[in-house]
Amino acid sequence: MNEFSQHYDVIVAGGGPAGVCAAVAAARQGARTALIERYGILGGMLTSGYVNPILGAVAPGTMYDEVISLLNAANMKTRNGQEMSVDTEQAKGLFLKFVYDAGVDIFLQTPVVEVVKEGGAVKGLVVGTQDGLKTLYAGVVVDATGDGFVAARAGARYQMGRESDGRCQPATIEFSLDGVDEAEGITCWGGSDPVALPDGTRFADFCKEANARGELPKNVTIVRIHRTNRSGERSINATQANGYNTLIPEGVLGAEYELRGQINQIIDFLRKYVPGYTGCKLKGSGSTLGVRETRRIMGDYVISDHDVETGARQEDVLVHNAWFLIDIHNPAGGGQAEGRSQPAVPYDIPYRSMLPAGVDGLLTSGRCISGTHRAHASYRIGGVCLATGQAAGTAAALAALSKVTPRALDVRKVQKALEKQGAALFDN
């Protein structure tokens, strides 16, 4: 192994929405911080994954607001809540500048290879750089990998998929179209959207019929069409690959191959049947799989179905009024697993859900925090991940600078720091 090593207060693994905010938050607390990203750009699903718009909401004053402003996101209000549309290409540069200007050491095209542990505590990461393997040590590590790779390699317990059979939500590759006629081109946020075609047929019903005829790919029973901040452009969330384990190479390849093959069939369907889309053409697509669900790292607290359904309040809250629908894309077929997305009441995300049970020196953020399958279907969304990243990064910096483990850190110090940053944490 290369003898090169480096020491940081905080290392953040993963440069998606949660990781970007975690790294910036840690650096702003005065911690020497590194951000490790396996791709060549930051932003994760918002850039590499072409996921547009940003969905979900949290209480005011978090980095969610800052990122929305940074990206000049356009608020497209729908019956499904607010959709914050971003320019994906501009976001690539804006995210990089955001993190760079915060003084973070950024490692691009650098996958995490292994975890360094002493006893039960994470002490650093082995990463693969263009110059070989290198060891980076830290007071605290934040896992923002989405898949919970760091936590799993550290020996943390995790669950995958729904409790009944372990099946995870399907993978998707999102893509964008241009050449849409704005005078006629519809939008559709999901299977329960009442938007109709000119003859009065509900678009969602028409999609199901087309799927049954074989004119849409297997399990693609709804074509979600989102308006963007550019005239004549739409973001399409429709491709679907079920049953692939995207934590192994064979699963990644299988899903990628199937999903790439679905894009043209979906575009042909839109051109043939949907007014305003006759002249549309493919503009771009995600350069990586859109993975909704893999490992959920079990923490000192597991966010429950009941928490999300009733708007639970938590004494150790770090993200207040997190909200999105319980949005379970069917693990075993098309559409929604429960017929339609289910309601949620704005709820708190507690510090304990970011502390992997039995592992010290580590915090989780983003979609791999601790919760049930149904709760995860709400908090996995981009807007919430931005805020959990900020919370984890702030806590990591305070713990590292105080020379204590995250578990030993007084959560009230984290709450005060977040409130100082402007985040609302309590109803009053």
Short mmCIF file of C-alpha atoms in Angstrom, two decimals, residues 197 199 201-211 213 215-216 221 269 273-274:
data_model
loop_
_atom_site.label_atom_id
_atom_site.label_comp_id
_atom_site.label_asym_id
_atom_site.label_seq_id
_atom_site.Cartn_x
_atom_site.Cartn_y
_atom_site.Cartn_z
CA LEU A 197 -55.09 13.76 -22.77
CA ASP A 199 -59.87 13.14 -25.47
CA THR A 201 -58.48 9.91 -21.01
CA ARG A 202 -56.44 10.18 -17.83
CA PHE A 203 -52.78 10.03 -18.84
CA ALA A 204 -51.91 7.59 -16.04
CA ASP A 205 -54.61 5.18 -17.23
CA PHE A 206 -53.39 5.51 -20.81
CA CYS A 207 -49.86 4.59 -19.67
CA LYS A 208 -51.16 1.42 -17.99
CA GLU A 209 -53.01 0.45 -21.16
CA ALA A 210 -49.91 1.06 -23.29
CA ASN A 211 -47.87 -1.09 -20.91
CA ARG A 213 -50.16 -3.67 -25.04
CA GLU A 215 -45.86 -0.28 -26.06
CA LEU A 216 -44.10 0.63 -22.83
CA THR A 221 -46.86 1.71 -16.06
CA PHE A 269 -44.42 6.28 -26.98
CA TYR A 273 -49.41 9.40 -28.53
CA VAL A 274 -48.88 12.54 -26.46
#
